[in-house]
Coordinates of C-alpha atoms in Angstrom, one line a residue:
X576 CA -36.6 8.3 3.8
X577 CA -32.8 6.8 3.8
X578 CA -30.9 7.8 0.4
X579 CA -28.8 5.5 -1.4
X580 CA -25.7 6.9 0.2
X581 CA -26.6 7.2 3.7
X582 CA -27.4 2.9 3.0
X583 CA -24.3 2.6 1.6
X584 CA -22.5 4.3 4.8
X585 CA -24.4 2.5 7.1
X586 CA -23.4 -0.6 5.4
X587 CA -19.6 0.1 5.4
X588 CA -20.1 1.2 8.4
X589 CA -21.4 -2.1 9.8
X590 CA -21.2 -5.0 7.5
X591 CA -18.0 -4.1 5.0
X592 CA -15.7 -5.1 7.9
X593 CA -17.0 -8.3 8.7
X594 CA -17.3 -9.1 4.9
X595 CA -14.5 -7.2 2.5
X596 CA -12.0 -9.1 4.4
X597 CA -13.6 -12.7 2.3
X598 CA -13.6 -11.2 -1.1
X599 CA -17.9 -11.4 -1.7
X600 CA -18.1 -8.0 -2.5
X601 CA -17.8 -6.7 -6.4
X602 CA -14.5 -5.6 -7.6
X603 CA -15.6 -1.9 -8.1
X604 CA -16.0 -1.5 -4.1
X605 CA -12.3 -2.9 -3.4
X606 CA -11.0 -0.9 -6.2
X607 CA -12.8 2.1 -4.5
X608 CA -11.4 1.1 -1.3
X609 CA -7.6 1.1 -2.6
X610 CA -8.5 4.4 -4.6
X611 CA -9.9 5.8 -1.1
X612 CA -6.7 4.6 1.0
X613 CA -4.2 6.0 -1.5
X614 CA -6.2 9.3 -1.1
X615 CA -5.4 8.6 2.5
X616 CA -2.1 7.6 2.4
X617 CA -2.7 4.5 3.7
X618 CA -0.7 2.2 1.5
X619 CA -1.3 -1.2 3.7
X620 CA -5.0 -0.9 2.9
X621 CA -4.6 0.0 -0.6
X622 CA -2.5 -2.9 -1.2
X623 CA -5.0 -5.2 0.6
X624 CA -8.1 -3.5 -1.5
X625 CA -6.2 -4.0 -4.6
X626 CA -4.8 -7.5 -3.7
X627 CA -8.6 -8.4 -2.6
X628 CA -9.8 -7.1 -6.1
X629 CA -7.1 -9.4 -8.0
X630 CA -8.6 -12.6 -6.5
X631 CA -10.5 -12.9 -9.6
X632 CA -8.7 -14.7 -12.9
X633 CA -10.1 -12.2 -15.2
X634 CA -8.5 -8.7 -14.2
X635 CA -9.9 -5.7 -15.3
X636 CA -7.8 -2.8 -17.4
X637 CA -9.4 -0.7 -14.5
X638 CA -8.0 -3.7 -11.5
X639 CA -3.8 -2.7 -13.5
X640 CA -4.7 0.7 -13.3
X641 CA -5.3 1.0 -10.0
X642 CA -2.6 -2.2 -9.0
X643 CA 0.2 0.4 -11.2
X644 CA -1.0 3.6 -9.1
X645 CA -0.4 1.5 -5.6
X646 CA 3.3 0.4 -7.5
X647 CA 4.3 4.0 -8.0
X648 CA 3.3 5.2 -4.9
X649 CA 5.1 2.2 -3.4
X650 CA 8.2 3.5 -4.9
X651 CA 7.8 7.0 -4.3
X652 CA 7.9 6.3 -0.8
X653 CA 10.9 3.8 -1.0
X654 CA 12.7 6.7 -2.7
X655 CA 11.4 9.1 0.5
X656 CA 12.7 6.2 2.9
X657 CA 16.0 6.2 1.1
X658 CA 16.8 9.5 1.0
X659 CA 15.5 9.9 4.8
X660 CA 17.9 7.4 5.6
X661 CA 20.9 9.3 3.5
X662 CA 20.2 12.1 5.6
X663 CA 20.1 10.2 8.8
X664 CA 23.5 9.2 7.9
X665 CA 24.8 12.4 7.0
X666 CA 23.7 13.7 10.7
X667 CA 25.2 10.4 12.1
X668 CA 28.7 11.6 10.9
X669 CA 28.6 15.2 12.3
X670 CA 26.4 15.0 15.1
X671 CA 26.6 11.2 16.2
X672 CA 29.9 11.9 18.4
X673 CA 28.4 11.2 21.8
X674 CA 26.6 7.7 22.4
X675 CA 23.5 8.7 23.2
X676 CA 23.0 10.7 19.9
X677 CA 24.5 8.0 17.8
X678 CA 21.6 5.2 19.4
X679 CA 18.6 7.8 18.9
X680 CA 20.2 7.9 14.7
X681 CA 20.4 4.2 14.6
X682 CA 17.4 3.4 15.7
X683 CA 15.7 6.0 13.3
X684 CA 17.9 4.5 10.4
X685 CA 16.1 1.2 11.2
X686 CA 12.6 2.6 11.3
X687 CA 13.5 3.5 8.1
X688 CA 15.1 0.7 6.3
X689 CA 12.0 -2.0 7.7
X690 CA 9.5 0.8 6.2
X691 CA 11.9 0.6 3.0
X692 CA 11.8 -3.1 3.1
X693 CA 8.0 -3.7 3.6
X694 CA 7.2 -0.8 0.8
X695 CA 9.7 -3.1 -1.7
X696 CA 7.5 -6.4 -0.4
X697 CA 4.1 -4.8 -1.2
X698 CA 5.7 -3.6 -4.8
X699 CA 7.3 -7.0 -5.6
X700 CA 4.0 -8.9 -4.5
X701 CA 1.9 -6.1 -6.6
X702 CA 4.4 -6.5 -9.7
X703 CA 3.6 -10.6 -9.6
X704 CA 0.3 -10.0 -9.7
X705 CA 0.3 -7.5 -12.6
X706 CA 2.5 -9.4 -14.2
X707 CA 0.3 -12.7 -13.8
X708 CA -2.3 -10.7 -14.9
X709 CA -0.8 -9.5 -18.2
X710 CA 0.6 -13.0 -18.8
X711 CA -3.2 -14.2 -18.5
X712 CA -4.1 -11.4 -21.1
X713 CA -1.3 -12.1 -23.5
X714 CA -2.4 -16.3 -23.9
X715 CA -5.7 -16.9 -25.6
X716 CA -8.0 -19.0 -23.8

């Protein structure tokens, strides 16, 4: 006899794919999902989970929760990226001299601005969201 998780494997295993992507399933499964990826460090499919679970008008205290734990990891990570790329200029100065040197440190300094950049996107388009949300809570309907 199957148990309820061994189901529920199979299924993500099988079905989730093909379906998560539309936004049928409940709310708690794509909050899981974002909880899982930022357990995973996987920041792209945490902000998809938690975008996926805010398709709904009515968010959850549970749906900001989460959508402010994806925010703050967003911006620990821009603050990583930034000082990464502090430190890639400090080495530019003293080491950059010959040209090959200076390419490799440019090129890493751009790695590390676009992940800069597309950590601020996903925290702007997060802090819309929460802040549609809160504006929905603060109006009576």
């Amino acid at each position: 006899m199957l148990g309820l998780n061994s189901l529920f494997k199979l299924f993500r295993k099988t079905f989730a794919p093909k379906v998560e992507g539309r936004g049928f399933l409940p709310r708690r499964y794509y909050l899981h999902r974002a909880l899982e990826a930022l357990d995973e460090d996987d920041i792209d499919e945490a902000v998809r989970m938690i975008t996926l679970a805010g398709q709904d008008k009515k968010k959850s205290a549970r749906w900001r929760m989460v959508c402010q734990q994806v925010i703050f990891r967003c911006r620990v990570l821009v603050s990583v990226h930034e000082k990464q790329m502090d430190q890639i200029n400090t080495e530019l100065e003293i080491f950059g001299k010959t040209e090959n040197l200076r390419n490799l440190y440019l090129r890493l300094q751009e790695v590390e601005r676009k992940a800069r950049d597309i950590l601020k996107n996903y925290e702007l388009r997060l802090l819309e969201q929460l802040s549609d949300s809160t504006a929905s809570v603060a109006q009576p309907s």
